[in-house]
Amino acid sequence: MNETFVVRASKDIGDGAAQKRFSIQFIDTAADITIAALISAMTRILDGGPSAQITAETVECLMRLYGIAPDEARRLAEMPLPDYVTDFFK
């Protein structure tokens, strides 16, 4: 299962790099870090942590990992999630 997530993350990160949106050299390593960060964030939320804060912090950290400027990373992290994501949790 983890391999499936890493393959998808590698593709998405690679696409971002190819489009010059991300400035990252080690795509497979970034994918591994991404999966680890998401598992950590989910664990913190399941342990009762503030989900909105944990989500925003994780997204901001990952965007910066991919080479997004700090202000832009923060802006992206604070954007509301699309309906198709939030509908999944209703």
Coordinates of C-alpha atoms in Angstrom, one line a residue:
M1 CA 0.0 0.0 0.0
N2 CA 2.8 2.5 0.9
E3 CA 4.3 1.9 -2.5
T4 CA 1.1 3.1 -4.2
F5 CA 1.1 6.3 -2.2
V6 CA 4.8 6.9 -2.9
V7 CA 4.3 6.3 -6.7
R8 CA 1.4 8.8 -6.7
A9 CA 3.3 11.4 -4.6
S10 CA 6.4 11.0 -6.9
K11 CA 4.2 11.6 -10.0
D12 CA 2.5 14.7 -8.5
I13 CA 5.8 16.2 -7.2
G14 CA 7.5 15.3 -10.5
D15 CA 4.7 17.1 -12.4
G16 CA 5.1 20.1 -10.2
A17 CA 8.9 20.1 -10.9
A18 CA 8.4 19.7 -14.6
Q19 CA 6.0 22.7 -14.6
K20 CA 8.7 24.7 -12.7
R21 CA 6.2 25.1 -9.9
F22 CA 8.4 23.1 -7.5
S23 CA 12.1 23.5 -7.2
I24 CA 13.2 20.1 -6.0
Q25 CA 15.9 17.7 -7.1
F26 CA 15.2 14.5 -5.2
I27 CA 11.6 13.7 -6.1
D28 CA 11.5 10.1 -4.7
T29 CA 13.0 11.3 -1.4
A30 CA 10.5 14.1 -1.3
A31 CA 7.7 11.6 -1.9
D32 CA 8.9 9.5 1.0
I33 CA 9.0 12.5 3.3
T34 CA 5.6 13.6 2.1
I35 CA 4.1 10.2 3.0
A36 CA 5.8 10.2 6.4
A37 CA 4.6 13.8 7.1
L38 CA 1.0 12.8 6.2
I39 CA 1.1 9.8 8.4
S40 CA 2.4 11.9 11.3
A41 CA -0.2 14.6 10.7
M42 CA -3.0 12.0 10.7
T43 CA -1.7 10.4 13.9
R44 CA -1.6 13.8 15.6
I45 CA -5.2 14.5 14.5
L46 CA -6.4 11.1 15.6
D47 CA -4.7 11.7 19.0
G48 CA -6.9 14.7 19.4
G49 CA -4.8 17.5 18.0
P50 CA -6.3 20.5 16.4
S51 CA -6.9 19.3 12.8
A52 CA -7.1 22.6 11.0
Q53 CA -3.8 23.8 12.6
I54 CA -2.0 20.5 12.0
T55 CA -3.2 20.4 8.4
A56 CA -2.1 23.9 7.7
E57 CA 1.3 23.4 9.3
T58 CA 1.9 20.2 7.4
V59 CA 0.9 21.7 4.1
E60 CA 3.1 24.7 4.6
C61 CA 6.1 22.6 5.6
L62 CA 5.6 20.3 2.5
M63 CA 5.2 23.3 0.2
R64 CA 8.4 24.7 1.5
L65 CA 10.1 21.3 1.0
Y66 CA 9.1 21.4 -2.6
G67 CA 10.7 24.9 -3.0
I68 CA 7.7 27.2 -2.7
A69 CA 8.5 30.6 -1.2
P70 CA 7.5 30.9 2.5
D71 CA 4.7 33.5 1.9
E72 CA 3.2 31.5 -0.9
A73 CA 3.5 28.3 1.1
R74 CA 1.6 29.9 3.9
R75 CA -1.1 31.3 1.6
L76 CA -1.6 27.8 0.0
A77 CA -1.8 26.2 3.4
E78 CA -4.5 28.6 4.6
M79 CA -6.7 28.1 1.5
P80 CA -9.9 26.1 2.1
L81 CA -9.9 22.5 0.9
P82 CA -11.9 21.7 -2.2
D83 CA -15.5 20.4 -1.7
Y84 CA -14.6 17.0 -3.0
V85 CA -12.1 16.6 -0.1
T86 CA -14.4 18.0 2.7
D87 CA -17.4 16.0 1.4
F88 CA -15.4 12.8 2.0
F89 CA -15.4 13.5 5.7
K90 CA -19.1 14.3 6.1

